[in-house]
Every structure is written in structure tokens, then in C-alpha cells.
Coordinates of C-alpha atoms in Angstrom, one line a residue:
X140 CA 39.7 3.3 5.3
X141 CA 43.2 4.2 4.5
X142 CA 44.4 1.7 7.7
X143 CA 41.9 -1.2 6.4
X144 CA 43.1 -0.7 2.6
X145 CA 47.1 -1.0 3.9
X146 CA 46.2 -4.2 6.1
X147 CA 44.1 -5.6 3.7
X148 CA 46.7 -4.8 0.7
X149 CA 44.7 -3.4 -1.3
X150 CA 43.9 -0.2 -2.7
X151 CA 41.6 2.4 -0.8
X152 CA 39.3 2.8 -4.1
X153 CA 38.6 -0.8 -3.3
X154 CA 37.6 -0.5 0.3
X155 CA 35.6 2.6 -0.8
X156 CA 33.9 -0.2 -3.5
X157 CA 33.4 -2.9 -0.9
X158 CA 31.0 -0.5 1.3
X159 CA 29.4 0.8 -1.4
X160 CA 26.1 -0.6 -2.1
X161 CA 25.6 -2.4 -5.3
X162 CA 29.2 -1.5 -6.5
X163 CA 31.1 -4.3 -8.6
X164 CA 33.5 -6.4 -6.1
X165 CA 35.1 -9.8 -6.1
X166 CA 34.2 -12.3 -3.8
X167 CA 37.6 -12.8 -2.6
X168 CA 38.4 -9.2 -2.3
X169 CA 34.7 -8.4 0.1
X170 CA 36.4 -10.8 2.2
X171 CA 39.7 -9.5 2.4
X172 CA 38.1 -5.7 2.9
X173 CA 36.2 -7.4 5.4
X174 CA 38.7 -9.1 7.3
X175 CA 40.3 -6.2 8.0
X176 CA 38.0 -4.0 8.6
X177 CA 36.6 -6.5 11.4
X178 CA 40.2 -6.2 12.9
X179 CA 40.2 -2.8 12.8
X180 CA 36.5 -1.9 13.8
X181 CA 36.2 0.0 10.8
X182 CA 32.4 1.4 9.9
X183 CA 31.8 3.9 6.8
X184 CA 30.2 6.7 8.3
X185 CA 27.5 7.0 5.8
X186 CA 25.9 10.6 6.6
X187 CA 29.3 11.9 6.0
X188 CA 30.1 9.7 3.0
X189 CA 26.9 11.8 2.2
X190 CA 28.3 14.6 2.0
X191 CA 30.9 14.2 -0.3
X192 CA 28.7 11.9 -3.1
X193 CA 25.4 13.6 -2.1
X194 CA 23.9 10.0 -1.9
X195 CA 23.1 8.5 1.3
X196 CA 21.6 5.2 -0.4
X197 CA 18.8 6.0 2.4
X198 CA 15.3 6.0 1.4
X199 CA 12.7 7.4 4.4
X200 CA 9.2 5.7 4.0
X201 CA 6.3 7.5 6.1
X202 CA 3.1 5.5 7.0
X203 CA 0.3 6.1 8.8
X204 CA -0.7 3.0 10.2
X205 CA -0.1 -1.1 9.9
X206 CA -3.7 -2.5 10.8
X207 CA -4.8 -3.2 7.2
X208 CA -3.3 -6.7 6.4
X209 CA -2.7 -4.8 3.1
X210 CA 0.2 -2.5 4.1
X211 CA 3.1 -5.2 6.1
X212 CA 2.9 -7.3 3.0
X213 CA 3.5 -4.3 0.7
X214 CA 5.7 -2.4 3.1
X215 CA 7.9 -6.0 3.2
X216 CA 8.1 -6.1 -0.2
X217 CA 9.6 -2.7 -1.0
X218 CA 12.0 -3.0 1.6
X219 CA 13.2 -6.1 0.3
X220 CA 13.2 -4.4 -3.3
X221 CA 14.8 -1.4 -2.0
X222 CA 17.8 -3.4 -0.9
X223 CA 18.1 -5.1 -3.6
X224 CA 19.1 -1.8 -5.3
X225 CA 22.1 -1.2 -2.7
X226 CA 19.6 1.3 -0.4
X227 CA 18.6 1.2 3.2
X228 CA 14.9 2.3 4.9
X229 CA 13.9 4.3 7.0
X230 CA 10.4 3.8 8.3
X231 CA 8.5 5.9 10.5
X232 CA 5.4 6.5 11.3
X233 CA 2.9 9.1 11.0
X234 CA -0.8 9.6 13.1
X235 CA -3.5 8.6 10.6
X236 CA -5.2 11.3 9.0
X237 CA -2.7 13.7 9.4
X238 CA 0.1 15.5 6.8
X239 CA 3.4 13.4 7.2
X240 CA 5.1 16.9 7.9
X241 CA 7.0 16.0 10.9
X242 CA 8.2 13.1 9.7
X243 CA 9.4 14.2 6.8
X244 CA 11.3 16.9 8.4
X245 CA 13.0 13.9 9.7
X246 CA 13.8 12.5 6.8
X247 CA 15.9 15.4 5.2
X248 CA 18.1 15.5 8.8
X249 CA 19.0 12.1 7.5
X250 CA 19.8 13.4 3.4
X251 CA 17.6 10.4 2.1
X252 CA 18.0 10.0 -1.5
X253 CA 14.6 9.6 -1.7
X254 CA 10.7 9.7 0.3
X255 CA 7.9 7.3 0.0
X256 CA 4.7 8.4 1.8
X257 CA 2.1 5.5 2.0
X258 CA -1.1 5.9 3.2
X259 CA -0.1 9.7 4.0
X260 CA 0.1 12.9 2.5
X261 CA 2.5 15.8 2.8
X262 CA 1.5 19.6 2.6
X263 CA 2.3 22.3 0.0
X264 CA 4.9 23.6 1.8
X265 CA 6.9 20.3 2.5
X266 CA 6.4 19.2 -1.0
X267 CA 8.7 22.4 -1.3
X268 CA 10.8 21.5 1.1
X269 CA 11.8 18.6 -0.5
X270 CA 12.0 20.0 -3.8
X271 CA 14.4 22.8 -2.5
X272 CA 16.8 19.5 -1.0
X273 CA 16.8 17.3 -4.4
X274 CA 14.5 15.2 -2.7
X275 CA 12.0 13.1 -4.7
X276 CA 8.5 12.2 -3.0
X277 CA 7.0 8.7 -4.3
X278 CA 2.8 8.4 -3.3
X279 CA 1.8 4.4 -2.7
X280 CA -1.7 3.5 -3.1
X281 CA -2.6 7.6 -3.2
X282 CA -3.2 10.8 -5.0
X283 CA -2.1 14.0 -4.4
X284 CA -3.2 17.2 -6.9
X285 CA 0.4 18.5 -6.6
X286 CA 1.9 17.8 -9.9
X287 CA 5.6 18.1 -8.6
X288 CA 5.1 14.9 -6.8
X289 CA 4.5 11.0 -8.1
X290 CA 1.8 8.7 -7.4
X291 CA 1.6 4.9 -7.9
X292 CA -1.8 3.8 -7.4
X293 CA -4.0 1.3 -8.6
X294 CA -7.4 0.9 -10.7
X295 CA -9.7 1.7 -7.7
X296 CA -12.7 3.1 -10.1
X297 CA -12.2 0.3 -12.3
X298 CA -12.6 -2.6 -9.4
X299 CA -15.2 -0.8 -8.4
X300 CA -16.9 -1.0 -11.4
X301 CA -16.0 -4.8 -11.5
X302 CA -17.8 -5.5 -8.4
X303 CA -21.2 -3.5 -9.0
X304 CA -21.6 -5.3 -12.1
X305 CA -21.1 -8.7 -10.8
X306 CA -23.0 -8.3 -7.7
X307 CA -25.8 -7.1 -10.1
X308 CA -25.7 -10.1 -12.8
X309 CA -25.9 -12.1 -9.6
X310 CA -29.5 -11.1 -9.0
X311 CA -28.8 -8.8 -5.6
X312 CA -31.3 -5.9 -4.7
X313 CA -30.3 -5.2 -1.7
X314 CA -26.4 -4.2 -1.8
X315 CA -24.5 -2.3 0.6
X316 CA -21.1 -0.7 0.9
X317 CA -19.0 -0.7 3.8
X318 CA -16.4 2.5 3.7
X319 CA -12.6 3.1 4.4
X320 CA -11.6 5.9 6.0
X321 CA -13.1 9.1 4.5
X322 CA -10.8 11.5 2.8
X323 CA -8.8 8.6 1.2
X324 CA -7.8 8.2 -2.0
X325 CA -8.7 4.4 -1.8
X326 CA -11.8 5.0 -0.2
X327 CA -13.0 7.7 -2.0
X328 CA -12.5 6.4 -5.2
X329 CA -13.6 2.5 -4.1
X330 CA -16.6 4.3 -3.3
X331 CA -17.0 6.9 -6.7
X332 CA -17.0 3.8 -8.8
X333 CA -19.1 1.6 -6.9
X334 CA -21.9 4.1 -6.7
X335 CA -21.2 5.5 -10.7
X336 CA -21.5 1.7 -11.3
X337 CA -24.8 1.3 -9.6
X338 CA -26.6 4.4 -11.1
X339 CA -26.0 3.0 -14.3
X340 CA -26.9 -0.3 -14.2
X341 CA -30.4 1.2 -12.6
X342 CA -29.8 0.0 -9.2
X343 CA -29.5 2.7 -6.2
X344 CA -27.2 2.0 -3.0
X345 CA -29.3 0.3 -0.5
X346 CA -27.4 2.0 2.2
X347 CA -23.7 1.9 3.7
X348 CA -21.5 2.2 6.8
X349 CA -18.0 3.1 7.6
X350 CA -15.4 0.7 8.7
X351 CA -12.4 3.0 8.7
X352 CA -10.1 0.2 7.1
X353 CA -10.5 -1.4 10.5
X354 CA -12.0 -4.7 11.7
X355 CA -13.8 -3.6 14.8
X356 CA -15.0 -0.8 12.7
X357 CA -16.3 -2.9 10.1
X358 CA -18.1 -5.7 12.7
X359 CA -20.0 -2.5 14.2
X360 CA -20.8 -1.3 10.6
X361 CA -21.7 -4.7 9.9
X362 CA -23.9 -5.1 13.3
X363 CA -25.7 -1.5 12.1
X364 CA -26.5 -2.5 8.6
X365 CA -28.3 -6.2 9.3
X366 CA -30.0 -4.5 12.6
X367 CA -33.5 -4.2 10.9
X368 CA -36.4 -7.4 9.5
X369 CA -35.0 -10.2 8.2
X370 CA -36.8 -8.9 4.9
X371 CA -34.7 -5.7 4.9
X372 CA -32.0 -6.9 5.8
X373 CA -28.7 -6.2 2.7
X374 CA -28.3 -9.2 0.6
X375 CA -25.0 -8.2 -0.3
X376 CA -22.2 -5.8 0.9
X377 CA -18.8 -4.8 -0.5
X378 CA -16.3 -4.0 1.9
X379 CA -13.5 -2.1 0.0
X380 CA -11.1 -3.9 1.6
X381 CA -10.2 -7.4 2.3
X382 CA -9.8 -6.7 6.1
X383 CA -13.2 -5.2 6.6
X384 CA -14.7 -8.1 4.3
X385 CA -13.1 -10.3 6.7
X386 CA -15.2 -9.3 9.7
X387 CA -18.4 -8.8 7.9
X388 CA -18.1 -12.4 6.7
X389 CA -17.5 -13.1 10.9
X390 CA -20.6 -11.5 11.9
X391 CA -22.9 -12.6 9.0
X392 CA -22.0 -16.1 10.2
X393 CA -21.3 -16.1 13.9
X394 CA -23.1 -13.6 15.3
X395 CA -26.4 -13.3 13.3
X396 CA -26.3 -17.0 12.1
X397 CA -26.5 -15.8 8.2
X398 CA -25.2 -18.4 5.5
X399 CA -22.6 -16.5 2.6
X400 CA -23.4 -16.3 -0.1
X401 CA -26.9 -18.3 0.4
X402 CA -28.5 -15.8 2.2
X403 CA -25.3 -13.1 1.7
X404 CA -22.6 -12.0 -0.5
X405 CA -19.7 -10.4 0.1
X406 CA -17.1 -9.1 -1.5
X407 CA -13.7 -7.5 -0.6
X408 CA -10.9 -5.4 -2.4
X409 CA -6.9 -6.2 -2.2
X410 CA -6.6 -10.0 -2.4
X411 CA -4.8 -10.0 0.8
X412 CA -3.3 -14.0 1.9
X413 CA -5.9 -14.5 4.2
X414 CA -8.7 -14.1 1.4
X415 CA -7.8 -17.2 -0.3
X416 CA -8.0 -19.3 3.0
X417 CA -10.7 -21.9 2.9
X418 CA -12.2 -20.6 5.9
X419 CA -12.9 -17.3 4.3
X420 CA -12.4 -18.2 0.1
X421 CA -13.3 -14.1 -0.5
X422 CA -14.6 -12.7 -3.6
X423 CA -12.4 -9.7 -4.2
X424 CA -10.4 -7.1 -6.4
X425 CA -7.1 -8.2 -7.0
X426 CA -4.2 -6.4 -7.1
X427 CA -0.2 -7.7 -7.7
X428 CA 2.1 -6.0 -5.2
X429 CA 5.2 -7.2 -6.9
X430 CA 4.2 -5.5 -10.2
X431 CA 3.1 -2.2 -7.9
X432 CA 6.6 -2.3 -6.0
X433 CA 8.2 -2.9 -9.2
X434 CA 6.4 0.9 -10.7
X435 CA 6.8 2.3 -7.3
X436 CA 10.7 1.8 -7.2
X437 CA 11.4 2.4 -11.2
X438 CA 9.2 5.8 -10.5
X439 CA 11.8 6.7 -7.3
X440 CA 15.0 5.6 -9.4
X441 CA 14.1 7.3 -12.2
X442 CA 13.3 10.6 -10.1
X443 CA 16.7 9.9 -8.2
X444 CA 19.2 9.4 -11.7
X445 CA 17.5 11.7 -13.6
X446 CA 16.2 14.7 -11.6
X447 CA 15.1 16.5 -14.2
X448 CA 12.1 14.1 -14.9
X449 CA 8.9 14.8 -14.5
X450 CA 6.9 13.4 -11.9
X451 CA 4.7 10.5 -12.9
X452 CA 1.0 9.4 -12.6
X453 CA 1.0 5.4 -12.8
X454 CA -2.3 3.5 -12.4
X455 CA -1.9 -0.1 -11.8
X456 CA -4.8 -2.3 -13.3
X457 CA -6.5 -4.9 -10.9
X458 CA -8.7 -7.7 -11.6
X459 CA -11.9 -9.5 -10.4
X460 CA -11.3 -12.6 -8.4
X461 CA -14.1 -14.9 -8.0
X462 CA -14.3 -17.5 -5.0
X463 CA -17.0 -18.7 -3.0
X464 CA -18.4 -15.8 -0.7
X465 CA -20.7 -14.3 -3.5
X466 CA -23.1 -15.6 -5.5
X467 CA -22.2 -16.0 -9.4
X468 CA -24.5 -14.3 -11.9
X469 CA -27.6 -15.9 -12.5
X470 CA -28.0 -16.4 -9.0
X471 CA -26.4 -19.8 -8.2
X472 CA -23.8 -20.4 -5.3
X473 CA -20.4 -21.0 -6.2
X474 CA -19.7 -24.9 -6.4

């Protein structure tokens, strides 16, 4: 840096201030730093810039899988916000189910600033781990009972609740719920409101399968629920998620010849893109993913500056979208 600051003719703070993310610097001085740096070959080493500021503007993210249309869309987004803020990812990935240990221990070889775990958890000991290294741990879209990490989730008891109600002003007897993958916070709760819901509005669960967040999943849990007398058969099923509505809507149609919402509703939960196509126009729980990156990053940069800060709980309210693939209360199609 020394070499690139005497070619460049400027001062070494100022090459020091031109690779540092976010960091105030002219337009015509980036160039000039640049310029010579490019003659040079100059890189910053960052892991040992690391060392000496105990930042590596690096920020690992652990996820468990990219299946559900849900998780590019959000992952994309807090990249993008992350780099806004002057820091780099790190994403790697962890087998679903299981504790993002592993890849955590990863993350702390790098000195990340900073861990978001997304559809993954991380065991007492590693929770520790970090803890020990200065390292914050950010939850997305999960819960953890560990109280020295944060969580930024959203209203899943609440959409829940949304949906039971509406499917039962619309006159359904026969609904049916179509599960994530058990032992998810999602999941679990998706399913502890819908079911709350439906006990107190005097209506049991007709029955339900699991679809494991997955669409062949969800077109055998689909293909298991309707196999029985047209008479029997669900009248309406809530998928708790917009990918497993997806392919019950694709079965109910295609395969079985069923009209929705004529003869079935069906209703999702994320508002993914691909709800709002005409082909599908799902019913659904909304929920804003800039407004949950924007929580999920001010939880992590808060943690980062101010270490002594507590972890935080953040809930993130959703809302009831209604299109066509459910009937509206009082029983009528949608228009």
C-alpha cells in the first residue's frame, strides 16, 4: 500500500480509505488509488487487515436448502443489502435438518463480523463458540430458546389465524392442511395457529399431510388427501407455503380434473412472485422481504457496533392476500 500511495501521490491513509468499504473517498481520488494499484497488482489482504481492525467486513450466512421459491429471493435480497453496508457474504450450505455446526466452525476460520443462519439452527455449544469470538448470530425466518442469540421472524400464528378464519366465513367443512417440514419454526407455528384457529371457530381439522416445503412432497400429499369419494374428498387445503400451494393447485386441476375454488380452495403462505401469476392468482399470507431484510440487517449491525446489546426477538407482521384460488366468504367465487 505504501508503493501504490507513492505512485499514486497520495497519502497511504488514503489508499487505506479507498479499500475500505463504505469509507468516505473522492471520485477522483478511487481512481487515482485505483490506477495504481492496477499497475502494481496491488490486493488488500483482508484476513490480515483483520487482524489489525478486528473487522473483516465478512458476514457468513448458513442455509439449509434453496428449493422453497421463498429463500433465493430473500437470500438475494440480504446480499444485496449487505453490500450496501460495505460487507461481503459468505454462503454455505448446511444438510437440512441438521445443526449448522460445521459450517459455522467455518465461519470463525474466516473472522466474519457477523453469522446469519436461515433455515438452520446452531447447538448450545456453538452458540458459545461464537459468543467466546465477538461473533453475533442473526436467526431468519426461525426461533431458537437460546436467549444469547437474535431472531427475525415473522407473524406465523397470526397468518395462520387469518387463513382459518377466512376459509371458514367462506362456508368450507372440509379443510385440510398440508405441512412443512416438522421441527420447523415455520411449520410448527403455521400449523399451532391454524389448528388453535379451527378449535375456536368450532370446526375440527378434516385431516392433513406433509409436504416437507417441497413440491413433489406436496403433489403426493396432495394425491393422498383427495384419494377417497368424491363426497369426502377436502374442500379446501392450506398449504403453508406458496411452493407446496403451487402443486396442490397442479394436481387439483390436472391430474384429478377438480375446478379451484369451484369445487376447491386453496391457499398458500409467503406471497412468493409466482403466486401473483394469472396461471396460479394464489390466495396467500403475505409477507414483505425488504421490510424483514431491513430488521434482519439493523438487528446484525446493531449486535456488531454495539456488542453489549442484547439480543433481540423481532416478529414481523404479515397480511391476508386475497386472489382467485379460494372462495370469498359467503361462499361465492372470486370475480
Amino acid at each position: 500500500s505504501t508503493d501504490v500511495a507513492k505512485l499514486a501521490g497520495v497519502s497511504q491513509s488514503a489508499v487505506s480509505r479507498v479499500f475500505t468499504p463504505g469509507a468516505p473517498v473522492s471520485a477522483a481520488m478511487r481512481d487515482k488509488v485505483m490506477r495504481a494499484a492496477a499497475t502494481l497488482g496491488y490486493h488488500p489482504n483482508r484476513l490480515a487487515g483483520s487482524l489489525i481492525t478486528h473487522r473483516s467486513h465478512l458476514i457468513g450466512i448458513a442455509i439449509g436448502y434453496l428449493g422453497n421459491f421463498y429463500y433465493p429471493l430473500a437470500m438475494e435480497c440480504l446480499c444485496r443489502r449487505l453490500r450496501q453496508a460495505g460487507y461481503h457474504t459468505i454462503m454455505l450450505f448446511t444438510e437440512p435438518g441438521e445443526p449448522a455446526d460445521t459450517t459455522v466452525e467455518s465461519f470463525l476460520q474466516y473472522r466474519v463480523d457477523g453469522v446469519i443462519l436461515a433455515s438452520v439452527g446452531l447447538t448450545t455449544e456453538w452458540v458459545t463458540a461464537c459468543e467466546r469470538a465477538g461473533v453475533p448470530v442473526i436467526l431468519f425466518n426461525r426461533f431458537q430458546s437460546d436467549s444469547r442469540v437474535s431472531t427475525v421472524s415473522v407473524e406465523n400464528l397470526e397468518g395462520s389465524r387469518m387463513v382459518a378464519e377466512f376459509l371458514v366465513k367462506g362456508g368450507h367443512q372440509r379443510i385440510t392442511y398440508i405441512a412443512g417440514l416438522p421441527g420447523t419454526t415455520a411449520q410448527d407455528e403455521r400449523e399451532a395457529g391454524f389448528r388453535k384457529a379451527l378449535v375456536r371457530l368450532g370446526l375440527p381439522l378434516f385431516d392433513r399431510a406433509v409436504g416437507e416445503f417441497e413440491t413433489e412432497p406436496a403433489r403426493q400429499a396432495t394425491r393422498r388427501l383427495f384419494d377417497r369419494p368424491a363426497a369426502e374428498r377436502p374442500d379446501a387445503v392450506y398449504a403453508c407455503s406458496d411452493q407446496m400451494a403451487l402443486a396442490v393447485m397442479d394436481v387439483i386441476r390436472f391430474e384429478l380434473g377438480l375446478r379451484v375454488p369451484e369445487d376447491v380452495s386453496v391457499v398458500g403462505f409467503d406471497d412468493v412472485p409466482q403466486a401473483a401469476w394469472p396461471s396460479y392468482d394464489l390466495t396467500t399470507i403475505h409477507q414483505t422481504i425488504d421490510e424483514i431484510i431491513e430488521a434482519t440487517a439493523g438487528v446484525l449491525f446493531e449486535r456488531i457496533e454495539r456488542p453489549e446489546a442484547p439480543p433481540r426477538r423481532v416478529h414481523m407482521p404479515v397480511s391476508l392476500v386475497v386472489r382467485g384460488s379460494a372462495r370469498l366468504p359467503g361462499g361465492n367465487a372470486p370475480s
